[in-house]
Amino acid sequence: MRIQVHPILEFKKGKKISFTYDGKTVEGYEGEPIAAALHAAGVRVLSHSRNFKRPRGFWCAIGNCSSCNMSVNGIPNVRTCVEPLQDGMIVETQQGKGVIGGVPGE
Amino acid sequence: MNKAEILVIGSGPAGLKASLSAADQGAGVTLVERDLFLGGQLVKQTHMFFGSREQYASERGFKIAEKLTAAVEEHPGVRVLKGAAALGYYDDNVVTLEMKGRVVPVSYDAMIMATGAQENTLMFPNCDLPGIYGAGAVQTLMNVYGVLPGKRVAMLGAGNIGVIVSYQLLQAGVEVPAIIEAAPEIGAYHVHASKVRRMGVPIYTSQTVVSAHGTDTLEKVIIVKLDGSWQPVPGTEKELDVDVLCIAVGLTPLTEILFQAGCEMAYIPELGGHVPRRSAVMETSVPNIYIAGDVSGIEEASAAMVEGTIAGLTAAFNLGYGRDSYDKKIAAANLELDALRKGPTGEKIRTGLQNLKRTVEVRQ
Ligand SMILES: Cc1cc2nc3c(=O)[nH]c(=O)nc-3n(C[C@H](O)[C@H](O)[C@H](O)COP(=O)(O)OP(=O)(O)OC[C@H]3O[C@@H](n4cnc5c(N)ncnc54)[C@H](O)[C@@H]3O)c2cc1C
Ligand code: FES
């Protein structure tokens, strides 16, 4: 869901590109945050809580809270609300704490 | 190691003004911002500002951000680092930054903290369901990236932020079935509140959200009336079908690095939580660490700009810059601050600042 016309604002969008989200191809605009592109495509569940596996969406949208952490190009815990989207990115719902530098968290 | 004469952290209205005022006095400024663009909260504000002409009244927030950002980027005395998040404080005036996945230490002679604030959450069953978002987050998604948060959005909190974001949702074509406020009165300025009411949005005072429901994402919330002692009145539950609930129940200063640096802090509810003690010219208890804007107490962009000016001038002065013009410029800034804080709208901040001063007196 994108705003088509706005009384005050004009949105400068980047190039239209595609990326994959859990294996599915999704379109978005280059440079916008990954979470914005996902939200525009109707994806609102970005992660699951560690202990109770409850669904999580974004909360702050400014990189403060880590509610939007996902795995991007194999790197876990990327704050998708601030990470700029690039063509061909592989975005995945993260399971557990993720693996940093080859050391599993869970 | 990277050296900064004056290191400014955060580029909202406070940090931008702090950078400009210090650099104008001749000091060398390094401004770091974790976002990829400058402006802080201002970039998402589409409404006109109140306040005096010095603080850009009747201009839209994002336009003010554009002006200040251009001035900072063109200033030969300011080096700007974007995509640089300050991570932590180390002894001997060192702060580490995260830039492009690397940790970069920077040493400074003076540091001005202008990190702003984070939004408060609220506890109720299922308050973590996707679709329950901070009001600022919704504003960012909508006004910066042009993405709609949902189709039907309820707002929790009728302070300025809640009411202004409701108006902006309507502007973007989103349905707002209700603004819900636990207090018996609306906190927002009346011009804003009457604007949304005229557009058909009811503001329910003395009511709150008791629970949220939905599988995977938000589908509805249950609201309830509150009695005189803020307790739910049984039998008054009402269902509201919404796909988004916006939470606008206040902000908390982002003070982690100040705690780490050992600045003396005090808990002042009127200022939004723990805030650093400060001198009249915005220096904390740790010499050469200054504060400005929401991190020093939740207020408004207009006051954040003046505090930024004061912190910038003082940091520069204490390093030997702009000694001749200092007194005059500080006096002018103080007059502006007093004007902004007078009257009933300034009461909360005046009380907060008085209470903060009192904690210092008690300690001594
Ligand atoms: C909906 C809404 C409406 C408002 N309306 C008005 C109004 O009409 N008039 C008015 O005067 N005020 C208004 N305000 C309030 C005003 O926006 C804030 O008071 C003001 O932006 C505070 O300025 P600041 O510079 O302290 O912080 P911010 O604008 O929050 O900027 C802080 C900056 O610091 C950065 N940062 C934080 N931590 C780090 C770190 N560790 N490293 C690097 N960078 C960091 C952040 O990314 C951010 O860019 C409104 C606010 C909202 C949300
Ligand atoms: S939503 Fe808070 S960090 Fe992304």
Coordinates of C-alpha atoms and ligand atoms in Angstrom, one line a residue:
Chain A
M1 CA 0.0 0.0 0.0
R2 CA 1.7 3.1 -1.2
I3 CA 0.6 6.7 -1.1
Q4 CA -0.2 7.8 -4.7
V5 CA -1.0 11.5 -4.1
H6 CA -0.4 13.6 -1.1
P7 CA -1.5 17.2 -0.4
I8 CA 1.9 18.3 0.9
L9 CA 4.6 15.8 0.1
E10 CA 6.3 14.4 -3.0
F11 CA 8.1 11.1 -2.7
K12 CA 11.3 10.7 -4.6
K13 CA 11.6 7.0 -5.2
G14 CA 14.6 5.1 -6.4
K15 CA 14.7 2.6 -9.2
K16 CA 12.2 -0.2 -9.1
I17 CA 14.0 -3.4 -8.2
S18 CA 13.3 -6.9 -7.0
F19 CA 14.5 -8.9 -4.0
T20 CA 13.5 -12.2 -2.4
Y21 CA 11.6 -12.5 0.8
D22 CA 11.6 -16.1 2.2
G23 CA 12.1 -17.3 -1.3
K24 CA 9.4 -15.2 -2.9
T25 CA 10.2 -12.4 -5.4
V26 CA 9.0 -9.0 -4.1
E27 CA 9.3 -5.6 -5.7
G28 CA 10.4 -2.4 -4.0
Y29 CA 12.4 0.8 -4.7
E30 CA 16.1 1.0 -4.4
G31 CA 17.3 2.8 -1.2
E32 CA 14.1 2.6 0.7
P33 CA 14.3 0.6 4.0
I34 CA 13.7 -3.1 3.5
A35 CA 10.9 -3.0 6.0
A36 CA 9.1 -0.2 4.1
A37 CA 9.2 -2.3 0.9
L38 CA 7.9 -5.4 2.7
H39 CA 5.2 -3.4 4.4
A40 CA 4.1 -1.9 1.0
A41 CA 3.9 -5.5 -0.3
G42 CA 1.7 -6.5 2.6
V43 CA 4.3 -8.2 4.8
R44 CA 3.9 -7.1 8.4
V45 CA 5.4 -10.0 10.3
L46 CA 9.2 -9.5 10.2
S47 CA 10.5 -11.7 13.0
H48 CA 9.5 -13.9 15.9
S49 CA 10.3 -13.5 19.6
R50 CA 13.1 -15.7 20.8
N51 CA 11.4 -17.6 23.6
F52 CA 7.7 -17.7 22.8
K53 CA 8.0 -17.3 19.0
R54 CA 5.4 -14.5 19.0
P55 CA 5.2 -12.6 15.7
R56 CA 6.9 -9.2 15.6
G57 CA 6.5 -6.3 13.3
F58 CA 8.4 -3.1 13.3
W59 CA 7.9 -0.7 16.3
C60 CA 10.1 2.4 16.1
A61 CA 11.1 2.5 12.4
I62 CA 14.3 4.5 13.2
G63 CA 16.7 1.8 14.2
N64 CA 16.2 2.0 17.9
C65 CA 14.5 -1.2 19.1
S66 CA 15.5 -4.2 17.0
S67 CA 11.9 -5.4 16.6
C68 CA 12.5 -5.6 12.8
N69 CA 15.6 -7.7 12.8
M70 CA 15.9 -10.1 9.9
S71 CA 18.5 -12.0 8.0
V72 CA 19.8 -10.1 4.9
N73 CA 22.1 -11.8 2.5
G74 CA 22.9 -14.3 5.2
I75 CA 23.8 -11.7 7.8
P76 CA 21.5 -12.0 10.9
N77 CA 20.1 -9.2 13.1
V78 CA 19.9 -6.6 10.3
R79 CA 17.6 -3.7 11.3
T80 CA 15.4 -3.8 8.2
C81 CA 13.6 -0.5 9.1
V82 CA 16.8 1.4 8.3
E83 CA 18.8 -0.9 6.0
P84 CA 18.5 0.4 2.4
L85 CA 17.0 -2.0 -0.1
Q86 CA 19.3 -3.2 -3.0
D87 CA 18.6 -5.2 -6.1
G88 CA 18.7 -8.9 -5.6
M89 CA 18.8 -8.8 -1.8
I90 CA 18.0 -12.1 0.0
V91 CA 15.8 -11.2 2.9
E92 CA 14.7 -14.0 5.3
T93 CA 12.7 -14.3 8.5
Q94 CA 15.4 -15.0 11.1
Q95 CA 15.2 -18.1 13.3
G96 CA 16.6 -17.7 16.7
K97 CA 19.5 -15.4 17.5
G98 CA 21.2 -16.0 14.2
V99 CA 24.9 -16.9 13.4
I100 CA 27.5 -14.1 13.7
G101 CA 30.9 -14.7 12.2
G102 CA 30.2 -18.5 12.1
V103 CA 29.4 -18.7 15.8
P104 CA 25.8 -19.8 16.3
G105 CA 23.8 -17.9 19.0
E106 CA 21.4 -20.6 19.8
Chain B
M1 CA 42.9 8.0 15.9
N2 CA 40.2 10.2 14.4
K3 CA 40.1 13.6 16.2
A4 CA 37.2 15.9 16.6
E5 CA 37.4 19.3 18.2
I6 CA 33.7 19.4 19.0
L7 CA 31.9 16.1 18.5
V8 CA 28.1 16.5 18.0
I9 CA 26.1 13.3 18.3
G10 CA 22.7 13.4 16.6
S11 CA 21.5 15.7 13.8
G12 CA 18.0 16.6 14.9
P13 CA 17.1 20.3 15.3
A14 CA 19.3 20.4 18.5
G15 CA 22.4 18.8 16.9
L16 CA 22.1 20.9 13.7
K17 CA 21.9 24.2 15.6
A18 CA 24.7 23.1 18.0
S19 CA 27.0 22.4 15.0
L20 CA 26.2 25.7 13.3
S21 CA 26.6 27.9 16.4
A22 CA 29.9 26.3 17.4
A23 CA 31.3 26.4 13.8
D24 CA 30.2 30.0 13.4
Q25 CA 32.4 30.9 16.4
G26 CA 35.4 29.3 14.7
A27 CA 35.5 25.8 16.3
G28 CA 35.9 22.6 14.2
V29 CA 32.8 20.5 14.4
T30 CA 32.3 16.8 13.6
L31 CA 28.6 15.9 13.4
V32 CA 27.7 12.2 13.5
E33 CA 24.3 10.8 12.6
R34 CA 23.3 7.2 12.6
D35 CA 20.7 7.7 9.9
L36 CA 21.7 8.1 6.3
F37 CA 20.2 11.6 6.3
L38 CA 20.2 14.6 8.7
G39 CA 17.3 16.3 10.4
G40 CA 16.1 13.9 13.1
Q41 CA 12.4 14.0 13.8
L42 CA 12.0 17.1 11.7
V43 CA 12.2 15.2 8.4
K44 CA 8.8 13.6 8.9
Q45 CA 6.9 16.7 10.2
T46 CA 4.5 18.0 7.5
H47 CA 2.6 20.4 9.8
M48 CA 3.4 24.1 10.4
F49 CA 5.3 25.0 13.6
F50 CA 4.3 27.2 16.4
G51 CA 6.7 29.5 18.2
S52 CA 8.6 32.6 17.3
R53 CA 10.0 33.6 14.0
E54 CA 13.5 32.8 15.2
Q55 CA 12.4 29.2 15.5
Y56 CA 10.7 29.1 12.1
A57 CA 7.1 29.4 13.1
S58 CA 4.6 28.8 10.3
E59 CA 7.1 26.7 8.4
R60 CA 6.7 22.9 8.0
G61 CA 9.2 20.8 10.0
F62 CA 10.7 19.0 6.9
K63 CA 11.4 22.4 5.3
I64 CA 13.2 23.6 8.4
A65 CA 15.2 20.4 8.3
E66 CA 16.1 21.1 4.6
K67 CA 17.3 24.6 5.4
L68 CA 19.4 23.6 8.5
T69 CA 20.9 20.6 6.7
A70 CA 22.0 22.7 3.8
A71 CA 23.6 25.3 6.1
V72 CA 25.4 22.5 8.0
E73 CA 26.6 20.7 4.8
E74 CA 27.9 24.0 3.3
H75 CA 29.6 25.1 6.4
P76 CA 33.4 24.8 6.0
G77 CA 33.8 24.3 9.8
V78 CA 31.5 21.2 10.0
R79 CA 32.5 17.7 9.0
V80 CA 29.4 15.5 8.6
L81 CA 29.4 11.7 9.1
K82 CA 26.2 10.0 8.2
G83 CA 25.4 6.3 8.8
A84 CA 27.6 6.6 11.9
A85 CA 26.0 5.5 15.2
A86 CA 27.7 6.4 18.4
L87 CA 28.1 3.2 20.4
G88 CA 29.9 3.9 23.6
Y89 CA 32.0 6.1 25.8
Y90 CA 35.6 5.4 26.8
D91 CA 37.9 7.2 29.2
D92 CA 40.0 10.0 28.0
N93 CA 37.3 11.6 25.8
V94 CA 36.8 8.8 23.3
V95 CA 33.6 7.7 21.7
T96 CA 33.3 4.7 19.3
L97 CA 31.2 4.9 16.2
E98 CA 29.8 2.1 14.1
M99 CA 30.3 2.9 10.4
K100 CA 29.6 0.5 7.6
G101 CA 30.0 -2.5 10.0
R102 CA 33.2 -1.2 11.5
V103 CA 33.9 0.2 14.9
V104 CA 35.8 3.6 14.6
P105 CA 37.1 5.4 17.7
V106 CA 37.0 9.2 17.8
S107 CA 38.6 11.4 20.4
Y108 CA 37.2 14.8 21.1
D109 CA 37.9 18.0 23.1
A110 CA 34.2 18.7 23.7
M111 CA 31.1 16.6 23.0
I112 CA 27.5 17.7 22.5
M113 CA 24.9 15.0 23.0
A114 CA 21.8 15.6 20.9
T115 CA 20.5 12.1 20.5
G116 CA 16.8 12.9 21.0
A117 CA 14.4 10.4 22.4
Q118 CA 12.6 7.1 21.9
E119 CA 8.9 6.4 22.0
N120 CA 7.3 4.8 25.0
T121 CA 5.4 1.5 24.8
L122 CA 2.3 0.5 26.7
M123 CA 1.6 -2.9 28.3
F124 CA -1.6 -4.8 27.6
P125 CA -2.3 -8.3 26.4
N126 CA -0.9 -8.8 22.8
C127 CA 0.6 -5.3 22.8
D128 CA 3.4 -6.8 20.7
L129 CA 1.2 -7.8 17.7
P130 CA 2.5 -6.6 14.4
G131 CA 0.3 -3.6 13.5
I132 CA 0.9 -1.9 16.9
Y133 CA 3.4 0.8 16.0
G134 CA 4.9 3.9 17.6
A135 CA 3.3 7.1 16.3
G136 CA 6.7 8.3 15.2
A137 CA 7.2 5.1 13.3
V138 CA 3.9 5.5 11.4
Q139 CA 4.9 9.0 10.6
T140 CA 8.3 7.9 9.3
L141 CA 6.7 5.1 7.1
M142 CA 4.1 7.4 5.7
N143 CA 5.8 10.8 5.4
V144 CA 9.3 9.8 4.6
Y145 CA 8.8 6.6 2.6
G146 CA 5.3 7.1 1.2
V147 CA 4.0 3.8 2.5
L148 CA 0.6 3.5 4.2
P149 CA 0.7 1.9 7.7
G150 CA -2.8 0.3 7.2
K151 CA -6.4 1.0 6.3
R152 CA -8.0 1.8 9.6
V153 CA -5.7 3.2 12.3
A154 CA -6.7 3.9 15.9
M155 CA -4.6 6.4 17.9
L156 CA -3.8 5.9 21.5
G157 CA -2.8 9.2 23.1
A158 CA -4.3 12.7 22.4
G159 CA -1.1 14.7 23.1
N160 CA 0.3 16.8 20.3
I161 CA 2.0 13.9 18.6
G162 CA -1.1 11.7 18.7
V163 CA -3.3 14.3 17.3
I164 CA -0.9 15.6 14.7
V165 CA -0.1 12.1 13.4
S166 CA -3.9 11.4 13.2
Y167 CA -4.3 14.5 11.0
Q168 CA -1.4 13.3 8.8
L169 CA -3.0 9.9 8.5
L170 CA -6.2 11.5 7.3
Q171 CA -4.2 13.6 4.8
A172 CA -2.7 10.4 3.4
G173 CA -6.2 8.9 3.0
V174 CA -6.3 6.5 6.0
E175 CA -9.4 6.1 8.1
V176 CA -9.0 7.1 11.7
P177 CA -12.0 5.7 13.7
A178 CA -10.9 7.1 17.0
I179 CA -8.3 8.8 19.1
I180 CA -8.3 7.3 22.6
E181 CA -6.9 9.2 25.6
A182 CA -6.7 7.8 29.2
A183 CA -6.7 11.3 30.8
P184 CA -9.9 13.2 31.2
E185 CA -8.5 16.0 29.1
I186 CA -6.8 16.3 25.7
G187 CA -3.1 17.1 26.0
A188 CA -2.7 18.5 22.5
Y189 CA -3.0 22.2 21.6
H190 CA -6.6 23.0 20.8
V191 CA -6.0 24.1 17.2
H192 CA -4.8 20.6 16.4
A193 CA -7.5 18.8 18.3
S194 CA -10.3 20.9 16.7
K195 CA -8.9 20.2 13.2
V196 CA -9.2 16.4 13.5
R197 CA -12.6 16.7 15.2
R198 CA -13.8 18.8 12.3
M199 CA -12.7 16.0 10.0
G200 CA -15.0 13.6 11.9
V201 CA -12.5 11.8 14.2
P202 CA -13.9 11.4 17.7
I203 CA -11.5 11.8 20.7
Y204 CA -12.5 9.5 23.5
T205 CA -11.2 10.9 26.8
S206 CA -11.1 8.8 30.0
Q207 CA -10.8 5.6 27.9
T208 CA -8.0 3.2 27.1
V209 CA -7.1 0.1 25.2
V210 CA -7.3 -3.1 27.4
S211 CA -6.3 -5.7 24.9
A212 CA -5.4 -6.3 21.2
H213 CA -6.5 -9.3 19.1
G214 CA -5.5 -10.9 15.9
T215 CA -3.8 -14.0 14.5
D216 CA -0.3 -12.9 13.5
T217 CA -1.3 -9.3 12.9
L218 CA -3.7 -6.8 14.6
E219 CA -7.4 -7.2 13.7
K220 CA -9.1 -5.4 16.6
V221 CA -8.6 -3.7 20.0
I222 CA -10.9 -3.6 23.0
I223 CA -11.4 -0.2 24.5
V224 CA -12.9 0.6 27.9
K225 CA -14.0 3.6 29.9
L226 CA -12.0 4.7 33.0
D227 CA -13.4 5.9 36.3
G228 CA -12.0 8.9 38.3
S229 CA -9.2 6.7 39.7
W230 CA -8.1 5.5 36.2
Q231 CA -9.7 2.0 36.7
P232 CA -11.6 0.3 33.9
V233 CA -15.4 0.5 34.3
P234 CA -16.8 -3.1 33.9
G235 CA -19.4 -3.5 31.1
T236 CA -18.1 -0.5 29.1
E237 CA -15.9 -2.6 26.8
K238 CA -16.2 -1.8 23.1
E239 CA -14.6 -3.5 20.1
L240 CA -12.8 -1.4 17.5
D241 CA -11.9 -3.1 14.2
V242 CA -8.5 -1.7 13.2
D243 CA -5.4 -3.1 11.4
V244 CA -3.1 -0.6 13.1
L245 CA -2.9 0.9 16.6
C246 CA -0.6 3.8 16.9
I247 CA 0.9 4.4 20.3
A248 CA 1.6 8.0 21.2
V249 CA 2.1 8.0 25.0
G250 CA 5.2 10.0 25.3
L251 CA 8.9 9.8 24.8
T252 CA 12.0 8.9 26.9
P253 CA 15.4 10.6 26.4
L254 CA 18.1 8.5 24.8
T255 CA 20.7 8.9 27.5
E256 CA 22.7 5.7 27.5
I257 CA 26.0 7.3 26.5
L258 CA 25.6 10.0 29.2
F259 CA 25.0 7.4 31.9
Q260 CA 28.1 5.6 30.6
A261 CA 30.2 8.7 30.7
G262 CA 29.3 9.1 34.3
C263 CA 27.1 12.2 34.0
E264 CA 25.0 12.8 37.1
M265 CA 21.4 11.9 36.3
A266 CA 18.0 12.5 37.9
Y267 CA 14.6 11.0 37.4
I268 CA 12.2 13.8 36.5
P269 CA 8.9 12.6 35.1
E270 CA 8.0 16.0 33.6
L271 CA 11.1 15.8 31.5
G272 CA 10.4 12.2 30.3
G273 CA 12.5 10.1 32.7
H274 CA 16.2 10.1 33.6
V275 CA 17.9 13.3 32.4
P276 CA 21.4 14.7 33.1
R277 CA 21.9 17.5 35.5
R278 CA 23.2 20.5 33.7
S279 CA 24.5 24.1 34.2
A280 CA 22.5 27.1 32.9
V281 CA 24.5 26.8 29.7
M282 CA 23.8 23.1 29.1
E283 CA 27.1 21.6 30.4
T284 CA 26.6 18.2 32.3
S285 CA 28.4 17.3 35.5
V286 CA 31.2 15.9 33.4
P287 CA 33.3 18.8 32.1
N288 CA 33.2 19.3 28.3
I289 CA 30.1 17.1 27.8
Y290 CA 27.1 19.2 26.8
I291 CA 23.5 18.3 26.0
A292 CA 20.7 19.8 23.9
G293 CA 17.2 18.9 22.8
D294 CA 15.0 16.0 23.8
V295 CA 17.9 14.1 25.4
S296 CA 18.0 16.8 28.1
G297 CA 14.2 16.6 28.6
I298 CA 11.3 16.0 26.2
E299 CA 10.2 19.3 24.9
E300 CA 9.8 20.7 21.3
A301 CA 11.9 21.3 18.3
S302 CA 11.8 25.0 18.8
A303 CA 13.4 24.7 22.3
A304 CA 15.8 22.0 21.0
M305 CA 17.2 24.5 18.5
V306 CA 17.8 27.2 21.1
E307 CA 19.4 24.7 23.5
G308 CA 21.6 23.5 20.6
T309 CA 22.7 27.1 20.0
I310 CA 23.5 27.5 23.7
A311 CA 25.4 24.2 23.9
G312 CA 27.4 25.0 20.7
L313 CA 28.3 28.5 21.8
T314 CA 29.4 27.3 25.2
A315 CA 31.4 24.3 24.0
A316 CA 33.2 26.7 21.5
F317 CA 33.7 29.3 24.2
N318 CA 35.3 26.9 26.6
L319 CA 37.8 25.9 23.9
G320 CA 38.7 29.5 23.4
Y321 CA 36.5 30.4 20.5
G322 CA 34.2 33.4 20.1
R323 CA 35.0 35.0 23.5
D324 CA 33.8 38.5 22.4
S325 CA 30.4 37.6 21.2
Y326 CA 29.5 34.9 23.7
D327 CA 27.7 36.9 26.4
K328 CA 25.6 38.7 23.9
K329 CA 24.6 35.6 22.0
I330 CA 23.8 33.6 25.1
A331 CA 21.7 36.4 26.5
A332 CA 19.7 36.5 23.2
A333 CA 19.2 32.7 23.3
N334 CA 18.1 32.7 26.9
L335 CA 15.4 35.3 26.0
E336 CA 14.2 33.1 23.3
L337 CA 14.0 30.1 25.6
D338 CA 12.1 32.1 28.2
A339 CA 9.6 33.2 25.6
L340 CA 9.1 29.6 24.4
R341 CA 8.6 28.3 27.9
K342 CA 6.2 30.9 29.2
G343 CA 2.4 30.5 29.5
P344 CA 0.4 27.4 30.2
T345 CA 2.0 25.2 27.5
G346 CA 5.4 25.7 29.1
E347 CA 4.2 24.8 32.6
K348 CA 5.3 21.1 32.5
I349 CA 8.8 21.9 31.3
R350 CA 9.2 24.7 33.8
T351 CA 8.1 22.4 36.7
G352 CA 10.5 19.7 35.4
L353 CA 13.4 22.0 35.2
Q354 CA 12.7 23.4 38.7
N355 CA 12.5 19.9 40.1
L356 CA 15.7 19.0 38.4
K357 CA 17.4 22.0 40.0
R358 CA 16.0 21.1 43.4
T359 CA 17.6 17.6 43.2
V360 CA 21.0 19.3 42.9
E361 CA 20.3 21.4 45.9
V362 CA 19.3 18.4 47.9
R363 CA 22.5 16.6 47.0
Q364 CA 24.8 19.5 47.9
Ligands
LIG1 C1 4.6 14.0 15.5 C2 5.5 15.0 16.1 C3 5.1 16.4 16.0 C4 5.9 17.4 16.6 N1 5.5 18.7 16.5 C5 6.3 19.7 16.9 C6 5.9 21.1 16.7 O1 4.9 21.4 16.1 N2 6.8 22.0 17.2 C7 7.9 21.7 17.9 O2 8.6 22.6 18.3 N3 8.2 20.4 18.1 C8 7.4 19.4 17.6 N4 7.8 18.0 17.9 C9 8.9 17.7 18.7 C10 10.2 17.8 18.0 O3 10.2 17.0 16.9 C11 11.3 17.2 19.0 O4 11.2 17.8 20.2 C12 12.7 17.5 18.4 O5 12.8 16.9 17.1 C13 13.8 17.1 19.3 O6 15.0 17.4 18.6 P1 16.4 16.7 19.0 O7 17.4 17.3 18.0 O8 16.6 16.7 20.4 O9 16.1 15.2 18.6 P2 15.7 14.4 17.3 O10 15.0 15.2 16.3 O11 15.0 13.1 17.8 O12 17.1 14.0 16.7 C14 18.0 13.1 17.3 C15 19.0 12.5 16.2 O13 20.0 11.8 16.9 C16 20.3 10.6 16.2 N5 20.9 9.7 17.1 C17 20.3 9.1 18.2 N6 21.2 8.3 18.8 C18 22.3 8.3 18.1 C19 23.6 7.7 18.2 N7 23.9 6.8 19.2 N8 24.5 7.9 17.3 C20 24.3 8.8 16.2 N9 23.1 9.4 16.1 C21 22.1 9.2 17.0 C22 18.9 10.2 15.7 O14 19.0 9.4 14.6 C23 18.3 11.6 15.3 O15 18.5 11.9 14.0 C24 7.0 17.0 17.3 C25 7.4 15.7 17.4 C26 6.7 14.7 16.8 C27 7.1 13.2 16.9
FES2 S1 11.6 -1.1 14.1 FE1 12.9 -0.5 15.8 S2 14.8 -1.0 15.1 FE2 13.6 -1.4 13.4

